[in-house]
Every structure is written in structure tokens, then in C-alpha cells.
CSV table of N, CA and C in Angstrom, one decimal:
chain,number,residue,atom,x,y,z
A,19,UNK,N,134.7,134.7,37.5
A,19,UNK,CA,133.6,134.7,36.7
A,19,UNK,C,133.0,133.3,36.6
A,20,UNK,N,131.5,133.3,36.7
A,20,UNK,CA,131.0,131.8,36.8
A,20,UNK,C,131.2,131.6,35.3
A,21,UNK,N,130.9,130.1,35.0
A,21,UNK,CA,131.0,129.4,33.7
A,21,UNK,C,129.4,129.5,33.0
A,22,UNK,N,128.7,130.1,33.7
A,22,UNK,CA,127.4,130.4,32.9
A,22,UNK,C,128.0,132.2,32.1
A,23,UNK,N,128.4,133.0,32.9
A,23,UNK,CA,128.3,134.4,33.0
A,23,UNK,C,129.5,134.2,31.4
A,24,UNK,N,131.0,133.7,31.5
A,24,UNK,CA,131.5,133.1,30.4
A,24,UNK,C,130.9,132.7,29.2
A,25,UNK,N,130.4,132.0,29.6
A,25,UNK,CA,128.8,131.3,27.8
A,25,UNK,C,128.4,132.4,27.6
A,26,UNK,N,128.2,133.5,28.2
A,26,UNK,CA,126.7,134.3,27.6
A,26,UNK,C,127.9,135.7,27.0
A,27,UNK,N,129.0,135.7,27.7
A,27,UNK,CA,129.7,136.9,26.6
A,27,UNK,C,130.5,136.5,25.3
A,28,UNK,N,130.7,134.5,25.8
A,28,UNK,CA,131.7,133.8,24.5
A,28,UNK,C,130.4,134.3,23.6
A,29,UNK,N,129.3,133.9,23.7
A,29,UNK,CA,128.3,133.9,22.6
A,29,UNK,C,128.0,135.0,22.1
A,30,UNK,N,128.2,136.2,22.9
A,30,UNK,CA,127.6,137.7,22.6
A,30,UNK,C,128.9,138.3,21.6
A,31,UNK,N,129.9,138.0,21.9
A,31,UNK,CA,131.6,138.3,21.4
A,31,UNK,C,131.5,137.3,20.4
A,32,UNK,N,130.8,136.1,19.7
A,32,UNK,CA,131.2,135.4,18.8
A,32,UNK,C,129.7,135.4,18.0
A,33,UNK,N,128.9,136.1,18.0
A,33,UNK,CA,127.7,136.9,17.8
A,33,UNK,C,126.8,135.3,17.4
A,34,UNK,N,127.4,134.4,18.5
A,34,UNK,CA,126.4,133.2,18.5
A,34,UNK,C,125.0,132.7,19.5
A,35,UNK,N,124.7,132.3,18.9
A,35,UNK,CA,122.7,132.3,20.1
A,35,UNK,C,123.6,132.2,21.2
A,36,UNK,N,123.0,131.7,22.5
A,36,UNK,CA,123.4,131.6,23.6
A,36,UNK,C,123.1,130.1,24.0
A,37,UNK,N,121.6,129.5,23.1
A,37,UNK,CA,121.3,128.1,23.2
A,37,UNK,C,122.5,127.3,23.0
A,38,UNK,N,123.2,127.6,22.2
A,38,UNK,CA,123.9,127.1,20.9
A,38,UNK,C,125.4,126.6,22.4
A,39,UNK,N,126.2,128.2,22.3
A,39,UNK,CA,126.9,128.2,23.0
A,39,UNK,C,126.5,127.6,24.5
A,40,UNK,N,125.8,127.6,25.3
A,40,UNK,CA,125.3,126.9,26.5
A,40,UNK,C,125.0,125.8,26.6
A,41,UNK,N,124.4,125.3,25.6
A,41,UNK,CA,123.6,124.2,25.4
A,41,UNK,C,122.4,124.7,26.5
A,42,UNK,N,121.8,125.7,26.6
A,42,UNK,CA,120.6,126.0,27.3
A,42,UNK,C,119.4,124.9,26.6
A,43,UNK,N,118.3,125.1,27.3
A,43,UNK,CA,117.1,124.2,26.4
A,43,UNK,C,116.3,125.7,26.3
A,44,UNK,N,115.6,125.5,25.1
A,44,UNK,CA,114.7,126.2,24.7
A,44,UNK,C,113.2,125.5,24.2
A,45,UNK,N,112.6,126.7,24.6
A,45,UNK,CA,110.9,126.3,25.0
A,45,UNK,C,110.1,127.2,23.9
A,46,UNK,N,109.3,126.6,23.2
A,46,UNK,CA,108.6,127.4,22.3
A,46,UNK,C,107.1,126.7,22.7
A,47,UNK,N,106.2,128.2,23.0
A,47,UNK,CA,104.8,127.4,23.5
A,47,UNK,C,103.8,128.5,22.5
A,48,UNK,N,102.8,127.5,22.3
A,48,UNK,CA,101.9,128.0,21.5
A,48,UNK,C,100.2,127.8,22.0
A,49,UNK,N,100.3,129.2,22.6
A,49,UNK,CA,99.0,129.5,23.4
A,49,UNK,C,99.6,128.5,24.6
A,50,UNK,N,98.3,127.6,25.0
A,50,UNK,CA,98.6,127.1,26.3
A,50,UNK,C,98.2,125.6,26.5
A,51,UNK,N,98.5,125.6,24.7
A,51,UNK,CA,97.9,124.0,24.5
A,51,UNK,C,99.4,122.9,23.7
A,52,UNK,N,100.5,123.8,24.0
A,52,UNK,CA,101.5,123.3,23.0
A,52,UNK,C,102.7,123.6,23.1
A,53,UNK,N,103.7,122.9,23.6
A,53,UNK,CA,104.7,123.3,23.8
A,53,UNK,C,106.1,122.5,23.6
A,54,UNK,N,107.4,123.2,22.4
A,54,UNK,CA,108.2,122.7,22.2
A,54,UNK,C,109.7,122.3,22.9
A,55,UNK,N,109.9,121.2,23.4
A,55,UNK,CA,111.0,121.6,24.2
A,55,UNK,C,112.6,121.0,23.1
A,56,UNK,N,113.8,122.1,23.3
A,56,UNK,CA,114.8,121.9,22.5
A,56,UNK,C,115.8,121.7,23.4
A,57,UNK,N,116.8,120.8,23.2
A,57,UNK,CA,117.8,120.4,24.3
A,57,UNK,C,118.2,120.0,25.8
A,58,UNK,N,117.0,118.9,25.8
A,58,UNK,CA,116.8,118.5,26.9
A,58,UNK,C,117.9,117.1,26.9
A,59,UNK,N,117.7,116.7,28.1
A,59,UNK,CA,118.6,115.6,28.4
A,59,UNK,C,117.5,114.1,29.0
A,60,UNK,N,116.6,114.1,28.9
A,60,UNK,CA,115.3,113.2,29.0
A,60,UNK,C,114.4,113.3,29.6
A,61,UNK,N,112.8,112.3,30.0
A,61,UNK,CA,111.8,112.5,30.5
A,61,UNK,C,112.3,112.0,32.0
A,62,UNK,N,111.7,112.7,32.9
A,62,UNK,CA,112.2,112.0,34.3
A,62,UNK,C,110.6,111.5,35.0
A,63,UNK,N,110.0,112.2,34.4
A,63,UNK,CA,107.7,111.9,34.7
A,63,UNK,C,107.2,112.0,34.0
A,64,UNK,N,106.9,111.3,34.0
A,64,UNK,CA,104.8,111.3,33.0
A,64,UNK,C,104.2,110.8,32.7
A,65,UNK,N,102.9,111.9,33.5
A,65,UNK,CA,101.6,111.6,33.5
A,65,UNK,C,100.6,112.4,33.0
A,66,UNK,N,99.3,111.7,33.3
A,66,UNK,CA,98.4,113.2,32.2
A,66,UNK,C,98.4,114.5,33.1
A,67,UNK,N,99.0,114.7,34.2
A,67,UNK,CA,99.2,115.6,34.8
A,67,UNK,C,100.1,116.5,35.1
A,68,UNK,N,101.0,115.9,34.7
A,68,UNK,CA,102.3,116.1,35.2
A,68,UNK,C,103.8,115.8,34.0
A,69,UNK,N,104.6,116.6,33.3
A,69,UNK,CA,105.7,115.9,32.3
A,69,UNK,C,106.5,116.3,33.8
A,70,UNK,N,108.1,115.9,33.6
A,70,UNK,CA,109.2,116.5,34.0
A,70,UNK,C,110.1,116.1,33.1
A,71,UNK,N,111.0,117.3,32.6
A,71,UNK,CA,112.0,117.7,31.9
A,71,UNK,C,113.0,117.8,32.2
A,72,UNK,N,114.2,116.4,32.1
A,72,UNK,CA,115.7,117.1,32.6
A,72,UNK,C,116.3,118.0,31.5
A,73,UNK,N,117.3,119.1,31.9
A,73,UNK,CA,118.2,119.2,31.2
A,73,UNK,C,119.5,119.5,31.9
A,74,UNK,N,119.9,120.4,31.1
A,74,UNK,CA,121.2,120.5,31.8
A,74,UNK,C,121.4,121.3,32.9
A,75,UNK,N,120.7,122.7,32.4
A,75,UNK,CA,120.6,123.7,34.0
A,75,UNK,C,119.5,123.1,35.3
A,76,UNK,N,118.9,122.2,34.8
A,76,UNK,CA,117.8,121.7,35.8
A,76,UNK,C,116.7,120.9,35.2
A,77,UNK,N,115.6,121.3,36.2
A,77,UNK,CA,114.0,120.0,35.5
A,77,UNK,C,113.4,121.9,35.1
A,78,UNK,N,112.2,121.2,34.1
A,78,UNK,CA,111.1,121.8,33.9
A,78,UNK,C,110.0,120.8,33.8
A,79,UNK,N,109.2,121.8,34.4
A,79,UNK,CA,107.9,120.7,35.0
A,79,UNK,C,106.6,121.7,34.5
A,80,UNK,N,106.0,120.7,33.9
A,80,UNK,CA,104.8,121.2,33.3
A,80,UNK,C,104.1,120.5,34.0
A,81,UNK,N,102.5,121.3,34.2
A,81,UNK,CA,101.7,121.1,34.9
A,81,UNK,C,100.3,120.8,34.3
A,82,UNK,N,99.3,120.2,34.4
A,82,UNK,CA,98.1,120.4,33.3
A,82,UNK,C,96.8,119.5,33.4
A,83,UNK,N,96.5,119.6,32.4
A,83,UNK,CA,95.6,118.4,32.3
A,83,UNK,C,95.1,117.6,30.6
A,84,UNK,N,95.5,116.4,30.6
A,84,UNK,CA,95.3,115.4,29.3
A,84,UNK,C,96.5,115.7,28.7
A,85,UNK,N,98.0,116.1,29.9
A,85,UNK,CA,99.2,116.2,28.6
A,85,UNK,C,99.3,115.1,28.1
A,86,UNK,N,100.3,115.0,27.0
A,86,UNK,CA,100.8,113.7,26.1
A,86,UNK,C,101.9,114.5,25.1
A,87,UNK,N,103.2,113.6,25.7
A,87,UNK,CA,104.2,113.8,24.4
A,87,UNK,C,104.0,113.0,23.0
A,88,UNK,N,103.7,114.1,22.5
A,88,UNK,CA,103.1,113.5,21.1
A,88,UNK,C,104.6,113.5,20.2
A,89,UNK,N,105.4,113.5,20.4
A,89,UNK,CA,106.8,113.0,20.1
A,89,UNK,C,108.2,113.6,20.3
A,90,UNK,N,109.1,112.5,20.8
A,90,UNK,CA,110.3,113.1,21.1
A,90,UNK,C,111.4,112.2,20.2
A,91,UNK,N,112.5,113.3,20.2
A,91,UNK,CA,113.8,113.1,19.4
A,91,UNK,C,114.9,113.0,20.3
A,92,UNK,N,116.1,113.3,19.9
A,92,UNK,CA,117.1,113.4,20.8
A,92,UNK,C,117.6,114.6,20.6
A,93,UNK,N,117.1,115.4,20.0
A,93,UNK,CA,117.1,117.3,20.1
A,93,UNK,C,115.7,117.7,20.5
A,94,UNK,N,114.8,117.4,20.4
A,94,UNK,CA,113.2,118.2,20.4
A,94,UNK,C,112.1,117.1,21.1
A,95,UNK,N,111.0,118.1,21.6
A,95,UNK,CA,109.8,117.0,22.3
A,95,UNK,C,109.0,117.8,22.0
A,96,UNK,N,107.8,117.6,21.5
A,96,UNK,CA,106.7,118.0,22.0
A,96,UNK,C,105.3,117.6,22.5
A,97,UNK,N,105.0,118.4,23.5
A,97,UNK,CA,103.9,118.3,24.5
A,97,UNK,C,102.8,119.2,24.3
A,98,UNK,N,101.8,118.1,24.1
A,98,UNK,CA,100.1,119.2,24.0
A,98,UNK,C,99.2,119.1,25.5
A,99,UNK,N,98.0,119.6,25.8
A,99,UNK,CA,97.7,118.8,26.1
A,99,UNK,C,96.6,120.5,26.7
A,100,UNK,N,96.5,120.7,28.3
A,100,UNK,CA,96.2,121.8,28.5
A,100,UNK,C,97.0,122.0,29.4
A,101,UNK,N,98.0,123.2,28.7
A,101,UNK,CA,99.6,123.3,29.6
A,101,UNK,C,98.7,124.7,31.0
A,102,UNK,N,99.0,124.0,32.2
A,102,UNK,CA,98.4,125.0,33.3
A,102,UNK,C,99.7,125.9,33.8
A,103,UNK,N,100.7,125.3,33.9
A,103,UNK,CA,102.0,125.7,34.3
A,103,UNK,C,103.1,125.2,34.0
A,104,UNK,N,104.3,126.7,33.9
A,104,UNK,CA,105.9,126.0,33.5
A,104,UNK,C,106.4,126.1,34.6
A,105,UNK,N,107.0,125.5,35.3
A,105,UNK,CA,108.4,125.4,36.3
A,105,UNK,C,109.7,125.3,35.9
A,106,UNK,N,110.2,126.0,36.5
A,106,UNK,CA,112.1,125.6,36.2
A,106,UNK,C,112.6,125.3,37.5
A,107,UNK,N,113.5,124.9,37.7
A,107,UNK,CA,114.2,124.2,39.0
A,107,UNK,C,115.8,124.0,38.3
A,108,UNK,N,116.3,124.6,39.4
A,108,UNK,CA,117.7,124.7,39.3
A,108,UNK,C,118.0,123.4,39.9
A,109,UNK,N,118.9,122.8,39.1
A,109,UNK,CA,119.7,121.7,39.0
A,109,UNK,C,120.7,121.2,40.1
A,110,UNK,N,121.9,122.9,40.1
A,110,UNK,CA,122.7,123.0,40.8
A,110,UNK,C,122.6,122.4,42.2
A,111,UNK,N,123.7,122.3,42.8
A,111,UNK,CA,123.9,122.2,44.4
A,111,UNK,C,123.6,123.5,45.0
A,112,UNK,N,123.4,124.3,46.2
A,112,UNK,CA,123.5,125.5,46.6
A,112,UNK,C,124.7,125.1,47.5
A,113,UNK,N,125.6,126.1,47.1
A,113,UNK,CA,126.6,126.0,48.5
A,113,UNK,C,126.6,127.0,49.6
């Protein structure tokens, strides 16, 4: 059994989020001008065109135009701007 497929029943069996247990990041976007990111691991780009997102399963890459992190923590970021696109990118190695 992979160690993701593990996380997602410890949490379902211990009736806790899956964020929580995973340490997944979570994304809260509002419309297409605003977007919260939760449990990242830091900025790897940015420009007014372009953020990139590490976390743990991988990058997310927003795409746009006039973004700006209008502030980050060491749990949360947020990014306005005119969000055009989300990307996810797996982290992993492929074997």
C-alpha cells in the first residue's frame, strides 16, 4: 500500500481532514482574482506572470496577469492578481 493511499484511510479511520493528516496544501480561490494557498513549503518564482508553489506533493504554478503575493506566512499565502491558470506537478520521481 503506497504511503499516500495510508494517509487518506489513517485520516478517514481517525475521522481527521486529510490536509491535516498528509500535510497536503490546500487552495481556496475566490473567483479568478484570489487565491489562498495553505501548507506550502516556499516560493520557487515570481513574477507578474507567473508564482510557483513548492510543496510537498509538488509545484503549483499559477499563471496570470498583475499577480502579487500580497502576503505570506509560514502556514498561508495569498495571491491576487488575474489568476488565468492552476497547475499541479507532481514532485515525485517516476520509476
Amino acid at each position: 500500500m503506497e504511503k499516500e493511499q495510508f494517509g487518506e484511510r489513517l485520516a478517514s479511520a481517525a475521522s481527521m481532514p486529510k490536509d491535516v493528516v498528509m500535510k497536503a496544501a490546500v487552495l481556496t480561490a475566490l473567483g479568478n482574482f484570489e487565491v489562498c494557498i495553505e501548507n506550502y513549503r516556499g516560493i520557487t518564482e515570481y513574477t507578474e506572470c507567473l508564482v510557483r508553489v513548492q510543496t510537498k506533493g509538488g509545484q503549483i504554478r499559477l499563471t496570470g496577469k498583475r499577480l502579487k503575493v500580497e502576503y505570506y506566512t509560514n502556514d498561508e499565502m495569498k495571491i491576487t492578481g488575474k489568476i488565468e491558470c492552476i497547475e499541479f506537478a507532481d514532485g515525485r520521481n517516476k520509476e
